[in-house]
XYZ file of C-alpha atoms in Angstrom:
457
model
C 67.309 73.350 127.547
C 67.958 71.578 130.809
C 64.428 70.628 132.041
C 65.938 70.290 135.557
C 66.763 74.164 136.113
C 62.506 74.485 135.669
C 61.523 71.918 138.802
C 59.802 73.868 141.182
C 62.408 73.453 144.117
C 65.240 74.288 141.598
C 63.280 77.505 140.778
C 62.036 78.420 144.318
C 64.724 78.041 146.958
C 66.565 80.832 145.303
C 63.676 83.292 144.946
C 63.081 82.896 148.705
C 66.323 83.644 149.532
C 66.033 86.555 147.172
C 62.334 87.603 148.574
C 63.557 86.733 151.913
C 66.444 88.983 151.544
C 64.283 92.075 149.701
C 61.922 91.287 153.197
C 64.984 91.591 155.484
C 65.995 95.162 153.553
C 62.387 96.352 154.159
C 62.269 95.202 157.840
C 65.688 96.848 158.386
C 64.522 100.217 157.181
C 61.364 99.659 159.434
C 63.424 98.928 162.136
C 66.270 101.431 161.850
C 63.762 104.108 161.199
C 61.524 103.261 163.872
C 64.715 104.757 166.409
C 63.910 107.792 164.279
C 59.834 108.230 164.754
C 56.563 106.800 164.556
C 56.146 109.607 162.027
C 59.254 108.347 160.321
C 57.595 105.080 160.108
C 54.663 106.438 158.498
C 56.285 108.357 156.287
C 58.120 104.991 154.543
C 54.705 103.533 154.768
C 52.589 105.650 153.012
C 55.517 106.400 150.346
C 56.035 102.490 149.546
C 52.218 102.411 148.753
C 52.776 105.251 146.121
C 56.284 103.802 144.462
C 54.327 100.536 144.421
C 51.169 102.025 142.412
C 53.617 103.644 139.953
C 56.184 100.423 139.827
C 52.880 98.799 137.739
C 53.343 101.022 134.714
C 57.238 99.008 134.311
C 56.458 95.854 135.775
C 53.968 95.165 134.121
C 55.445 94.857 130.729
C 58.509 92.949 132.663
C 55.913 90.637 133.953
C 54.340 89.850 130.471
C 57.691 89.256 128.772
C 59.041 87.020 131.550
C 55.747 84.869 131.486
C 56.370 84.386 127.156
C 59.838 84.023 127.781
C 59.649 80.782 129.450
C 57.033 79.813 127.347
C 59.529 80.228 124.408
C 62.164 78.775 126.436
C 60.344 75.395 126.800
C 59.203 75.843 123.066
C 63.561 75.669 122.805
C 62.920 79.195 121.210
C 66.205 81.015 122.704
C 66.542 84.480 120.425
C 62.923 84.964 120.435
C 63.410 84.836 124.393
C 66.481 87.053 124.131
C 64.663 89.430 122.102
C 61.829 89.793 124.256
C 64.176 90.518 127.282
C 66.046 93.436 125.185
C 62.828 94.792 124.126
C 61.436 94.340 128.252
C 64.544 96.256 129.232
C 63.926 99.318 127.116
C 60.604 100.026 127.587
C 61.083 99.702 131.678
C 64.206 101.722 131.377
C 62.091 104.782 129.186
C 59.354 104.492 132.119
C 61.251 104.536 134.624
C 62.929 107.640 133.706
C 59.533 109.361 133.357
C 58.530 108.341 136.792
C 61.876 109.317 138.450
C 61.514 113.091 137.069
C 57.676 113.437 138.283
C 58.652 112.036 141.650
C 61.618 114.544 141.698
C 60.111 117.319 140.939
C 56.416 117.554 142.406
C 56.575 115.673 145.593
C 54.540 117.454 147.885
C 52.047 117.787 145.460
C 51.988 113.928 145.072
C 51.725 113.804 148.951
C 49.163 116.150 149.121
C 46.755 114.414 146.074
C 47.274 111.007 148.248
C 45.726 112.704 151.589
C 49.385 112.349 153.409
C 48.574 114.183 156.968
C 50.084 118.146 156.628
C 52.272 117.101 159.699
C 54.489 114.220 157.514
C 54.468 116.446 154.611
C 58.556 118.170 155.177
C 59.221 114.227 156.008
C 57.340 112.558 152.803
C 59.044 115.623 150.413
C 62.468 114.595 151.129
C 61.951 110.641 150.725
C 59.360 110.600 148.333
C 61.918 112.754 145.764
C 64.847 110.979 146.455
C 64.103 107.200 146.569
C 61.127 108.130 144.199
C 64.038 109.499 141.924
C 65.816 106.513 141.789
C 62.829 104.819 140.422
C 64.704 104.444 136.668
C 67.363 102.013 138.951
C 63.792 100.272 140.149
C 62.774 99.946 136.552
C 66.299 98.548 135.337
C 66.126 95.952 138.373
C 62.973 94.800 138.356
C 62.741 94.047 134.514
C 66.635 92.142 134.686
C 65.651 90.697 137.580
C 62.339 89.013 135.669
C 64.219 88.162 132.527
C 67.189 86.336 134.278
C 64.783 84.520 136.740
C 62.294 83.379 133.897
C 65.259 81.951 131.922
C 65.264 79.539 134.821
C 68.471 81.088 136.769
C 67.299 82.293 140.050
C 70.040 82.003 141.333
C 71.724 85.164 139.986
C 68.955 87.705 141.531
C 69.700 85.995 144.680
C 73.500 86.541 145.325
C 72.951 89.722 144.041
C 70.253 90.697 146.368
C 72.738 89.257 148.835
C 75.065 92.211 147.836
C 72.273 94.970 147.654
C 71.201 94.355 151.286
C 74.613 94.321 153.128
C 75.323 97.602 151.369
C 71.612 99.202 152.244
C 71.915 97.901 155.854
C 75.567 99.582 156.265
C 74.451 102.640 154.769
C 71.159 102.382 156.925
C 73.215 102.032 160.332
C 75.729 104.609 159.237
C 73.519 107.589 158.184
C 71.033 107.352 160.937
C 73.183 106.948 163.663
C 75.923 109.000 162.580
C 78.616 105.845 162.515
C 82.042 105.254 160.987
C 82.373 109.483 160.157
C 79.434 109.337 158.276
C 77.071 112.616 158.760
C 73.610 111.672 160.939
C 71.154 112.139 158.629
C 67.985 110.261 160.060
C 65.265 109.355 157.213
C 67.467 111.659 154.608
C 69.713 108.856 155.123
C 67.860 106.486 154.805
C 66.516 107.462 151.725
C 70.276 107.998 150.321
C 71.289 104.284 151.336
C 68.480 102.907 149.367
C 69.228 104.937 146.270
C 72.796 104.072 147.019
C 72.195 99.663 146.577
C 69.602 100.169 144.110
C 72.517 101.715 141.683
C 75.043 98.857 142.854
C 72.272 96.361 141.788
C 71.620 97.489 138.756
C 74.848 97.238 137.621
C 75.271 93.944 138.950
C 72.101 92.788 137.327
C 73.070 94.448 134.106
C 76.167 92.514 133.485
C 74.487 89.398 134.522
C 71.620 89.623 131.715
C 74.289 90.485 128.744
C 75.706 86.552 129.317
C 71.686 85.137 129.935
C 70.927 83.749 127.003
C 73.049 81.065 124.249
C 73.863 84.239 122.172
C 75.593 86.854 124.036
C 73.928 90.741 124.329
C 76.128 93.417 123.091
C 75.165 96.678 123.641
C 74.201 97.286 120.355
C 71.908 94.448 120.671
C 69.730 96.179 123.436
C 68.126 98.527 120.147
C 65.975 95.546 118.826
C 62.770 95.473 118.502
C 60.633 92.822 116.964
C 56.673 94.324 116.728
C 55.273 90.700 116.819
C 56.877 89.498 119.628
C 56.189 92.750 121.239
C 52.421 92.349 120.602
C 52.550 89.277 122.033
C 54.136 90.307 125.267
C 51.400 93.204 125.562
C 48.415 90.269 125.005
C 49.980 88.743 128.258
C 50.812 92.189 129.821
C 48.199 94.399 129.799
C 45.447 92.387 131.644
C 48.176 91.913 134.490
C 48.979 95.470 134.445
C 45.346 96.224 135.209
C 45.419 93.276 137.910
C 48.225 94.971 139.521
C 47.048 97.903 139.383
C 44.004 97.151 140.881
C 45.573 95.786 143.613
C 48.193 98.279 144.503
C 45.410 101.215 143.999
C 43.322 99.426 146.240
C 45.472 99.088 148.834
C 46.840 102.711 148.391
C 43.244 103.783 148.778
C 42.798 101.903 151.683
C 45.859 102.933 153.105
C 44.157 106.816 152.945
C 41.546 105.373 154.831
C 43.951 104.602 157.309
C 45.366 107.766 157.423
C 41.398 108.979 158.481
C 41.923 106.876 161.594
C 44.728 108.615 162.417
C 48.888 108.616 162.473
C 48.707 105.346 165.148
C 46.435 103.496 162.878
C 49.328 104.018 159.982
C 52.180 102.723 161.673
C 50.266 99.843 163.198
C 49.222 98.699 159.770
C 53.270 99.366 158.867
C 54.293 97.350 160.902
C 51.575 94.333 160.212
C 52.444 95.039 156.897
C 55.913 93.970 157.426
C 54.840 90.773 159.692
C 52.294 89.771 156.568
C 55.455 89.598 154.508
C 57.162 87.317 156.778
C 53.909 85.243 156.753
C 54.209 85.152 152.959
C 57.992 84.979 151.986
C 57.633 81.176 151.157
C 54.303 80.886 149.977
C 55.358 84.039 147.474
C 58.320 82.225 146.230
C 56.463 78.679 145.571
C 53.824 81.025 143.822
C 56.579 83.010 141.642
C 58.564 79.529 141.162
C 54.986 77.996 139.610
C 54.793 80.475 137.212
C 57.937 79.951 135.972
C 57.350 76.325 135.636
C 53.905 76.028 134.451
C 54.979 78.886 131.711
C 57.882 76.526 130.687
C 55.897 73.453 130.367
C 53.116 74.976 128.770
C 55.497 76.576 126.326
C 56.419 73.000 125.605
C 52.948 71.736 125.427
C 53.101 69.592 128.355
C 49.893 70.814 129.632
C 49.254 67.859 131.908
C 52.645 68.525 133.291
C 51.632 71.709 133.869
C 48.031 71.193 135.350
C 49.317 69.144 138.263
C 52.133 71.335 138.977
C 49.646 74.386 139.645
C 47.813 71.622 142.682
C 51.535 70.442 143.618
C 52.653 74.282 144.282
C 49.453 75.051 146.074
C 49.390 71.908 148.512
C 53.094 73.322 149.534
C 52.615 76.891 149.757
C 49.291 76.341 152.138
C 50.744 74.131 154.505
C 54.262 76.571 154.872
C 51.698 80.213 155.475
C 49.767 78.532 157.649
C 52.607 77.476 160.127
C 54.054 80.968 159.316
C 51.175 82.396 160.038
C 50.216 80.789 163.347
C 53.819 81.309 164.231
C 52.825 84.965 163.983
C 49.655 84.742 165.572
C 51.556 83.517 168.786
C 54.318 85.787 169.121
C 53.059 88.949 166.963
C 52.822 91.313 170.214
C 56.660 90.401 170.668
C 57.492 91.025 167.329
C 55.173 94.252 167.054
C 57.480 95.481 170.058
C 60.769 95.495 167.933
C 59.407 97.949 166.293
C 57.859 100.412 168.798
C 56.990 100.499 172.055
C 53.773 103.032 171.590
C 51.590 100.489 173.595
C 48.556 102.018 171.472
C 50.096 101.065 168.242
C 51.032 97.374 169.543
C 46.964 97.193 170.824
C 46.022 97.698 167.431
C 48.855 95.442 165.813
C 47.874 92.695 167.832
C 44.405 93.125 167.451
C 44.860 91.982 163.497
C 46.952 88.656 164.463
C 44.343 86.355 164.741
C 42.946 87.639 161.355
C 46.146 87.493 159.454
C 45.852 83.979 160.304
C 42.598 83.696 158.320
C 43.813 85.937 155.738
C 47.346 83.901 154.366
C 45.742 80.804 153.258
C 43.417 83.074 150.922
C 46.121 84.933 149.458
C 48.283 81.687 148.976
C 45.528 80.059 146.850
C 44.634 83.028 145.306
C 48.135 83.509 144.198
C 48.885 79.921 143.291
C 46.456 79.316 140.990
C 46.584 83.090 139.197
C 49.901 83.038 138.519
C 49.381 79.610 137.474
C 46.398 81.144 135.079
C 48.684 84.338 134.021
C 51.568 81.599 132.989
C 49.266 80.241 130.546
C 48.183 83.442 128.671
C 44.465 83.286 130.960
C 45.427 86.954 132.037
C 42.313 88.659 130.981
C 39.929 86.155 133.240
C 42.533 86.904 136.548
C 42.133 90.492 135.679
C 38.213 90.580 135.569
C 37.967 89.251 138.579
C 40.454 91.724 140.515
C 38.421 94.693 139.126
C 35.087 93.341 140.333
C 36.112 92.070 143.839
C 39.494 94.379 144.706
C 37.576 97.423 143.511
C 33.826 96.349 145.011
C 35.030 94.385 148.412
C 38.206 94.890 149.389
C 38.066 98.724 149.073
C 34.213 99.797 149.204
C 33.276 97.715 151.621
C 36.693 98.395 153.407
C 35.342 102.021 153.644
C 31.380 101.312 154.512
C 32.882 98.916 157.427
C 36.040 100.604 158.399
C 35.396 104.533 158.365
C 31.465 104.371 157.957
C 30.482 102.001 160.672
C 33.798 102.743 162.428
C 35.108 99.370 162.999
C 38.378 100.746 161.919
C 41.743 98.381 161.433
C 39.450 95.280 161.657
C 36.828 96.103 159.380
C 39.321 96.811 156.812
C 40.856 93.832 157.160
C 37.771 91.681 157.279
C 37.367 92.724 153.857
C 40.761 92.195 152.495
C 39.997 88.809 153.920
C 36.728 88.316 152.228
C 38.621 90.030 148.638
C 41.357 87.024 148.449
C 38.757 84.079 149.020
C 36.716 85.100 146.703
C 39.238 85.641 144.259
C 40.966 82.426 145.125
C 37.680 80.557 145.201
C 37.186 81.958 141.492
C 40.377 81.207 139.826
C 40.111 77.643 141.704
C 37.508 76.852 139.019
C 38.920 78.195 136.330
C 41.774 76.189 136.649
C 40.066 73.141 137.307
C 38.317 73.785 134.033
C 41.729 73.330 131.541
C 40.262 76.156 129.513
C 43.809 77.190 127.982
C 45.073 73.715 128.703
C 42.715 71.873 126.541
C 42.711 74.911 123.882
C 46.371 74.371 123.709
C 46.819 70.350 123.351
C 43.532 70.532 120.373
C 46.227 73.464 118.809
C 49.366 71.074 118.942
C 48.021 67.628 120.129
C 51.449 65.943 122.361
C 51.425 62.432 123.790
C 52.045 63.978 127.545
C 52.671 60.184 128.612
C 56.177 60.598 126.536
C 57.412 63.312 129.438
C 59.726 61.885 132.178
C 57.494 63.312 134.445
C 59.936 63.013 137.325
C 62.391 65.223 135.935
C 59.952 68.106 136.332
C 57.896 67.373 139.158
């Protein structure tokens, strides 16, 4: 196995391009949908919160499988990695099918349950049914991308993301504005465009997956199942799932709090979420890359290198997100003006720019070191602190300050900042203690000094 595939830079830059293109896809949606109406933007933002919540059900298995695949690649167990990838695909597809049926059949009851404002329901019904109906495609794409990246091939998903973006933006423009002879279908067209781009991505990722491992995957192999390996996957995956669920559902509940404030606040939050995503693009890429790298090193029993890799990634990430957040702070009002001309929405978004500058470094610390803990199998710890912090501070305190005391969006953002920094500090001390790393060394001592450090770091 070529360790050069698992250096931080080699892993991170294609992930960045892929994540950046995903951001562009989301930004293109927001920009183009804003030409329809601010209500349409609110529907997209609200629906995406719902989709992110449901995606946990299959990304849980994919994430656990990805970590274990990277570990198996590090320990030169290609066949095990191959089997894990196929099992993750089967489970993810099954879950995605169930979610698709649910969203096609019950879009309005689900939207009402989540407190979508009544005037938005007609648009919400169409968007949730069409985009949610393609959840099975999202499940397959998410699983395949995670599996392929975890083998050290981060370029493949990047190239596919480029193709998806081109298709998505083209059909968005065509359906929204009635260009090139297409019907002018507004938000319905945006939903169809999203679905078409995901069909393309699924086909291309499947073709790449079949040739990802040393031994080619055949269609008959896709039904392979190994109970012991699946148990190992779930040992890592279920705490990751609870962690992700805590974050996504807490964000969903916070979004319902914001909906209580009004549609302008919902639109402002949606626009700010786009700017925040831009801030964290590079940091997120580094955090995703270091998880793969640390898992690979941990699987190869190179624990000292794994330990130092996390800190190196954190340092790089902090610089990147701080610079990006400062740029957004300086020019955020102008950026918000690209999305809407409503002065009230722009003023609401602009009031949060300084808080975003404080938020991003805490998020980076939490992501880089939290991902490193997950990579060595310490996912129960990150799960525990997520439950405690997200529900008591990010959610509970958000209601107290934002709604009960009337602080609005500013109060809610302050609680989000407190949550990120608390979890960031806790994972810092946990990683510094090296509990899982030292346990691995006791199980199978390895002379770290024999590693060629420059090749990995």
